[in-house]
């Protein structure tokens, strides 16, 4: 446990002076084949060249102590579409998309992200989004209504992937 805290501190220290935020760290595998996956993002998005540079930088930093951490491979990646959004600012990139939201009270909501106030305009902890929810009733026209949701009331939010032909 102490080794993992030291590893986390090394990683956090690297990112404190950058625009990138750690979305999640995952260590998987058995001793000798353990892989450290670091998922990062920023407000502007991230490209492959940036990921490659960060991967090299972190590899150099961790290589010095790799035996101590029992890590055989390091993977730096963007979170991808299947991972939940963890920060309010991540939602900005998904305006107009359909979100699957699980509230802290267990309620599940699906709706199109319509309104995204700039976080600089809102006090921290009071950030809100507005989603457009479509209610389908058999034999009737769909009803669409807006719903304002406080970000702090959201347990998990994912972008709903849609595949078209």
PDB file of C-alpha atoms in Angstrom:
ATOM      1  CA  UNK A   1       0.000   0.000   0.000  1.00  0.00           C
ATOM      2  CA  UNK A   2       2.834   2.380   0.860  1.00  0.00           C
ATOM      3  CA  UNK A   3       4.447   1.711  -2.538  1.00  0.00           C
ATOM      4  CA  UNK A   4       1.205   2.519  -4.341  1.00  0.00           C
ATOM      5  CA  UNK A   5       0.895   5.806  -2.434  1.00  0.00           C
ATOM      6  CA  UNK A   6       4.455   6.725  -3.416  1.00  0.00           C
ATOM      7  CA  UNK A   7       3.687   5.825  -7.038  1.00  0.00           C
ATOM      8  CA  UNK A   8       0.510   7.928  -6.940  1.00  0.00           C
ATOM      9  CA  UNK A   9       2.478  10.844  -5.486  1.00  0.00           C
ATOM     10  CA  UNK A  10       5.039  10.616  -8.333  1.00  0.00           C
ATOM     11  CA  UNK A  11       2.252  10.654 -10.913  1.00  0.00           C
ATOM     12  CA  UNK A  12       0.368  13.503  -9.210  1.00  0.00           C
ATOM     13  CA  UNK A  13       3.559  15.551  -8.995  1.00  0.00           C
ATOM     14  CA  UNK A  14       4.132  15.165 -12.741  1.00  0.00           C
ATOM     15  CA  UNK A  15       0.631  16.418 -13.574  1.00  0.00           C
ATOM     16  CA  UNK A  16       0.510  19.356 -11.135  1.00  0.00           C
ATOM     17  CA  UNK A  17       2.422  21.551 -13.575  1.00  0.00           C
ATOM     18  CA  UNK A  18       0.333  20.630 -16.629  1.00  0.00           C
ATOM     19  CA  UNK A  19      -3.122  21.275 -18.080  1.00  0.00           C
ATOM     20  CA  UNK A  20      -3.923  17.565 -17.904  1.00  0.00           C
ATOM     21  CA  UNK A  21      -6.041  16.001 -15.192  1.00  0.00           C
ATOM     22  CA  UNK A  22      -5.846  12.408 -14.054  1.00  0.00           C
ATOM     23  CA  UNK A  23      -9.228  10.821 -14.661  1.00  0.00           C
ATOM     24  CA  UNK A  24      -8.296   7.422 -13.264  1.00  0.00           C
ATOM     25  CA  UNK A  25      -5.330   5.178 -12.457  1.00  0.00           C
ATOM     26  CA  UNK A  26      -5.713   1.428 -12.718  1.00  0.00           C
ATOM     27  CA  UNK A  27      -3.176  -1.226 -11.778  1.00  0.00           C
ATOM     28  CA  UNK A  28      -4.114  -4.606 -13.176  1.00  0.00           C
ATOM     29  CA  UNK A  29      -2.453  -7.966 -13.552  1.00  0.00           C
ATOM     30  CA  UNK A  30      -0.376 -10.246 -11.370  1.00  0.00           C
ATOM     31  CA  UNK A  31       3.091  -9.688  -9.955  1.00  0.00           C
ATOM     32  CA  UNK A  32       5.557  -9.637 -12.840  1.00  0.00           C
ATOM     33  CA  UNK A  33       2.902  -8.656 -15.385  1.00  0.00           C
ATOM     34  CA  UNK A  34       1.311  -5.680 -13.630  1.00  0.00           C
ATOM     35  CA  UNK A  35       0.216  -2.858 -15.906  1.00  0.00           C
ATOM     36  CA  UNK A  36      -0.334   0.706 -14.747  1.00  0.00           C
ATOM     37  CA  UNK A  37      -2.977   2.467 -16.841  1.00  0.00           C
ATOM     38  CA  UNK A  38      -3.306   6.222 -16.455  1.00  0.00           C
ATOM     39  CA  UNK A  39      -6.306   7.891 -18.071  1.00  0.00           C
ATOM     40  CA  UNK A  40      -5.908  11.637 -18.587  1.00  0.00           C
ATOM     41  CA  UNK A  41      -7.876  14.465 -20.157  1.00  0.00           C
ATOM     42  CA  UNK A  42      -8.018  18.248 -20.366  1.00  0.00           C
ATOM     43  CA  UNK A  43     -10.556  20.847 -21.410  1.00  0.00           C
ATOM     44  CA  UNK A  44      -9.245  21.065 -24.981  1.00  0.00           C
ATOM     45  CA  UNK A  45      -9.010  17.318 -25.533  1.00  0.00           C
ATOM     46  CA  UNK A  46      -5.849  15.329 -26.042  1.00  0.00           C
ATOM     47  CA  UNK A  47      -4.094  13.974 -29.119  1.00  0.00           C
ATOM     48  CA  UNK A  48      -1.812  11.003 -29.725  1.00  0.00           C
ATOM     49  CA  UNK A  49       1.389  13.094 -29.821  1.00  0.00           C
ATOM     50  CA  UNK A  50       0.648  14.519 -26.373  1.00  0.00           C
ATOM     51  CA  UNK A  51      -0.133  11.062 -25.001  1.00  0.00           C
ATOM     52  CA  UNK A  52       3.123   9.693 -26.454  1.00  0.00           C
ATOM     53  CA  UNK A  53       5.180  12.469 -24.858  1.00  0.00           C
ATOM     54  CA  UNK A  54       3.501  12.046 -21.469  1.00  0.00           C
ATOM     55  CA  UNK A  55       3.964   8.270 -21.669  1.00  0.00           C
ATOM     56  CA  UNK A  56       7.710   8.715 -22.328  1.00  0.00           C
ATOM     57  CA  UNK A  57       8.081  11.291 -19.552  1.00  0.00           C
ATOM     58  CA  UNK A  58       6.271   9.136 -17.012  1.00  0.00           C
ATOM     59  CA  UNK A  59       8.130   6.006 -18.112  1.00  0.00           C
ATOM     60  CA  UNK A  60      11.434   7.766 -17.435  1.00  0.00           C
ATOM     61  CA  UNK A  61      10.194   8.953 -14.062  1.00  0.00           C
ATOM     62  CA  UNK A  62       8.846   5.561 -13.025  1.00  0.00           C
ATOM     63  CA  UNK A  63      11.640   3.466 -14.628  1.00  0.00           C
ATOM     64  CA  UNK A  64      14.008   4.605 -11.923  1.00  0.00           C
ATOM     65  CA  UNK A  65      11.810   2.856  -9.346  1.00  0.00           C
ATOM     66  CA  UNK A  66       9.970   0.327 -11.505  1.00  0.00           C
ATOM     67  CA  UNK A  67      11.217  -2.720  -9.591  1.00  0.00           C
ATOM     68  CA  UNK A  68      10.025  -1.194  -6.353  1.00  0.00           C
ATOM     69  CA  UNK A  69       6.510  -0.761  -7.772  1.00  0.00           C
ATOM     70  CA  UNK A  70       6.364  -4.175  -9.517  1.00  0.00           C
ATOM     71  CA  UNK A  71       5.040  -2.560 -12.708  1.00  0.00           C
ATOM     72  CA  UNK A  72       5.987  -4.195 -16.006  1.00  0.00           C
ATOM     73  CA  UNK A  73       4.180  -1.809 -18.351  1.00  0.00           C
ATOM     74  CA  UNK A  74       2.806   1.732 -18.369  1.00  0.00           C
ATOM     75  CA  UNK A  75      -0.102   2.811 -20.557  1.00  0.00           C
ATOM     76  CA  UNK A  76      -1.198   6.455 -20.781  1.00  0.00           C
ATOM     77  CA  UNK A  77      -4.472   7.045 -22.589  1.00  0.00           C
ATOM     78  CA  UNK A  78      -7.437   9.345 -22.952  1.00  0.00           C
ATOM     79  CA  UNK A  79     -10.450   8.025 -21.060  1.00  0.00           C
ATOM     80  CA  UNK A  80     -12.329   7.004 -24.195  1.00  0.00           C
ATOM     81  CA  UNK A  81     -16.063   7.135 -24.734  1.00  0.00           C
ATOM     82  CA  UNK A  82     -16.924   4.178 -22.521  1.00  0.00           C
ATOM     83  CA  UNK A  83     -15.525   5.650 -19.278  1.00  0.00           C
ATOM     84  CA  UNK A  84     -17.737   7.789 -17.044  1.00  0.00           C
ATOM     85  CA  UNK A  85     -17.163  11.543 -17.005  1.00  0.00           C
ATOM     86  CA  UNK A  86     -15.771  12.522 -13.611  1.00  0.00           C
ATOM     87  CA  UNK A  87     -15.383  16.291 -13.845  1.00  0.00           C
ATOM     88  CA  UNK A  88     -17.852  19.046 -14.695  1.00  0.00           C
ATOM     89  CA  UNK A  89     -15.548  20.504 -17.352  1.00  0.00           C
ATOM     90  CA  UNK A  90     -15.571  17.184 -19.257  1.00  0.00           C
ATOM     91  CA  UNK A  91     -19.263  17.681 -20.026  1.00  0.00           C
ATOM     92  CA  UNK A  92     -18.561  20.794 -22.106  1.00  0.00           C
ATOM     93  CA  UNK A  93     -17.156  18.667 -24.935  1.00  0.00           C
ATOM     94  CA  UNK A  94     -20.388  16.681 -25.078  1.00  0.00           C
ATOM     95  CA  UNK A  95     -22.988  19.437 -25.530  1.00  0.00           C
ATOM     96  CA  UNK A  96     -25.705  18.173 -27.861  1.00  0.00           C
ATOM     97  CA  UNK A  97     -25.013  14.510 -27.098  1.00  0.00           C
ATOM     98  CA  UNK A  98     -27.230  12.094 -25.217  1.00  0.00           C
ATOM     99  CA  UNK A  99     -26.083  11.296 -21.678  1.00  0.00           C
ATOM    100  CA  UNK A 100     -26.886   8.356 -19.425  1.00  0.00           C
ATOM    101  CA  UNK A 101     -27.019   9.717 -15.884  1.00  0.00           C
ATOM    102  CA  UNK A 102     -27.299   7.845 -12.613  1.00  0.00           C
ATOM    103  CA  UNK A 103     -28.243  10.090  -9.727  1.00  0.00           C
ATOM    104  CA  UNK A 104     -26.977   9.660  -6.159  1.00  0.00           C
ATOM    105  CA  UNK A 105     -30.476   8.503  -5.166  1.00  0.00           C
ATOM    106  CA  UNK A 106     -30.411   5.718  -7.801  1.00  0.00           C
ATOM    107  CA  UNK A 107     -32.662   7.427 -10.367  1.00  0.00           C
ATOM    108  CA  UNK A 108     -31.564   6.846 -13.954  1.00  0.00           C
ATOM    109  CA  UNK A 109     -31.995   9.606 -16.519  1.00  0.00           C
ATOM    110  CA  UNK A 110     -31.299   9.689 -20.227  1.00  0.00           C
ATOM    111  CA  UNK A 111     -31.280  13.037 -21.971  1.00  0.00           C
ATOM    112  CA  UNK A 112     -29.573  15.302 -24.448  1.00  0.00           C
ATOM    113  CA  UNK A 113     -27.126  17.774 -22.871  1.00  0.00           C
ATOM    114  CA  UNK A 114     -28.578  21.161 -23.791  1.00  0.00           C
ATOM    115  CA  UNK A 115     -27.198  23.744 -21.422  1.00  0.00           C
ATOM    116  CA  UNK A 116     -23.752  23.930 -19.965  1.00  0.00           C
ATOM    117  CA  UNK A 117     -23.030  27.098 -17.965  1.00  0.00           C
ATOM    118  CA  UNK A 118     -19.370  28.058 -17.794  1.00  0.00           C
ATOM    119  CA  UNK A 119     -17.948  26.892 -14.478  1.00  0.00           C
ATOM    120  CA  UNK A 120     -16.387  30.333 -13.951  1.00  0.00           C
ATOM    121  CA  UNK A 121     -19.933  31.749 -13.744  1.00  0.00           C
ATOM    122  CA  UNK A 122     -20.975  29.286 -11.034  1.00  0.00           C
ATOM    123  CA  UNK A 123     -19.834  28.754  -7.468  1.00  0.00           C
ATOM    124  CA  UNK A 124     -17.906  25.486  -7.033  1.00  0.00           C
ATOM    125  CA  UNK A 125     -20.192  22.700  -5.889  1.00  0.00           C
ATOM    126  CA  UNK A 126     -23.249  24.387  -7.423  1.00  0.00           C
ATOM    127  CA  UNK A 127     -22.550  23.547 -11.085  1.00  0.00           C
ATOM    128  CA  UNK A 128     -25.644  22.539 -13.062  1.00  0.00           C
ATOM    129  CA  UNK A 129     -26.458  21.119 -16.446  1.00  0.00           C
ATOM    130  CA  UNK A 130     -29.724  21.058 -18.346  1.00  0.00           C
ATOM    131  CA  UNK A 131     -30.706  17.914 -20.198  1.00  0.00           C
ATOM    132  CA  UNK A 132     -33.585  17.567 -22.623  1.00  0.00           C
ATOM    133  CA  UNK A 133     -35.586  14.478 -21.714  1.00  0.00           C
ATOM    134  CA  UNK A 134     -37.924  12.817 -24.206  1.00  0.00           C
ATOM    135  CA  UNK A 135     -40.879  10.914 -22.766  1.00  0.00           C
ATOM    136  CA  UNK A 136     -42.358   8.376 -25.173  1.00  0.00           C
ATOM    137  CA  UNK A 137     -45.957   7.342 -24.644  1.00  0.00           C
ATOM    138  CA  UNK A 138     -47.549   4.729 -26.855  1.00  0.00           C
ATOM    139  CA  UNK A 139     -49.994   6.245 -29.292  1.00  0.00           C
ATOM    140  CA  UNK A 140     -49.053   9.811 -28.389  1.00  0.00           C
ATOM    141  CA  UNK A 141     -46.597  12.384 -29.612  1.00  0.00           C
ATOM    142  CA  UNK A 142     -43.288  12.373 -27.704  1.00  0.00           C
ATOM    143  CA  UNK A 143     -43.084  14.943 -24.931  1.00  0.00           C
ATOM    144  CA  UNK A 144     -39.790  16.779 -24.522  1.00  0.00           C
ATOM    145  CA  UNK A 145     -38.976  18.742 -21.392  1.00  0.00           C
ATOM    146  CA  UNK A 146     -35.841  20.282 -19.904  1.00  0.00           C
ATOM    147  CA  UNK A 147     -34.498  19.144 -16.552  1.00  0.00           C
ATOM    148  CA  UNK A 148     -31.881  21.005 -14.581  1.00  0.00           C
ATOM    149  CA  UNK A 149     -29.488  18.750 -12.664  1.00  0.00           C
ATOM    150  CA  UNK A 150     -26.848  19.711 -10.122  1.00  0.00           C
ATOM    151  CA  UNK A 151     -23.540  18.052 -10.923  1.00  0.00           C
ATOM    152  CA  UNK A 152     -22.994  17.178  -7.250  1.00  0.00           C
ATOM    153  CA  UNK A 153     -26.210  15.075  -7.353  1.00  0.00           C
ATOM    154  CA  UNK A 154     -24.823  12.867 -10.132  1.00  0.00           C
ATOM    155  CA  UNK A 155     -23.281   9.535  -9.166  1.00  0.00           C
ATOM    156  CA  UNK A 156     -22.188   8.602 -12.701  1.00  0.00           C
ATOM    157  CA  UNK A 157     -22.585  10.112 -16.147  1.00  0.00           C
ATOM    158  CA  UNK A 158     -21.649   8.557 -19.481  1.00  0.00           C
ATOM    159  CA  UNK A 159     -22.064   9.631 -23.069  1.00  0.00           C
ATOM    160  CA  UNK A 160     -24.511   7.293 -24.797  1.00  0.00           C
ATOM    161  CA  UNK A 161     -22.843   5.892 -27.859  1.00  0.00           C
ATOM    162  CA  UNK A 162     -24.967   5.855 -30.988  1.00  0.00           C
ATOM    163  CA  UNK A 163     -24.099   3.883 -34.052  1.00  0.00           C
ATOM    164  CA  UNK A 164     -25.695   4.785 -37.365  1.00  0.00           C
ATOM    165  CA  UNK A 165     -25.653   2.949 -40.654  1.00  0.00           C
TER     166      UNK A 165
END
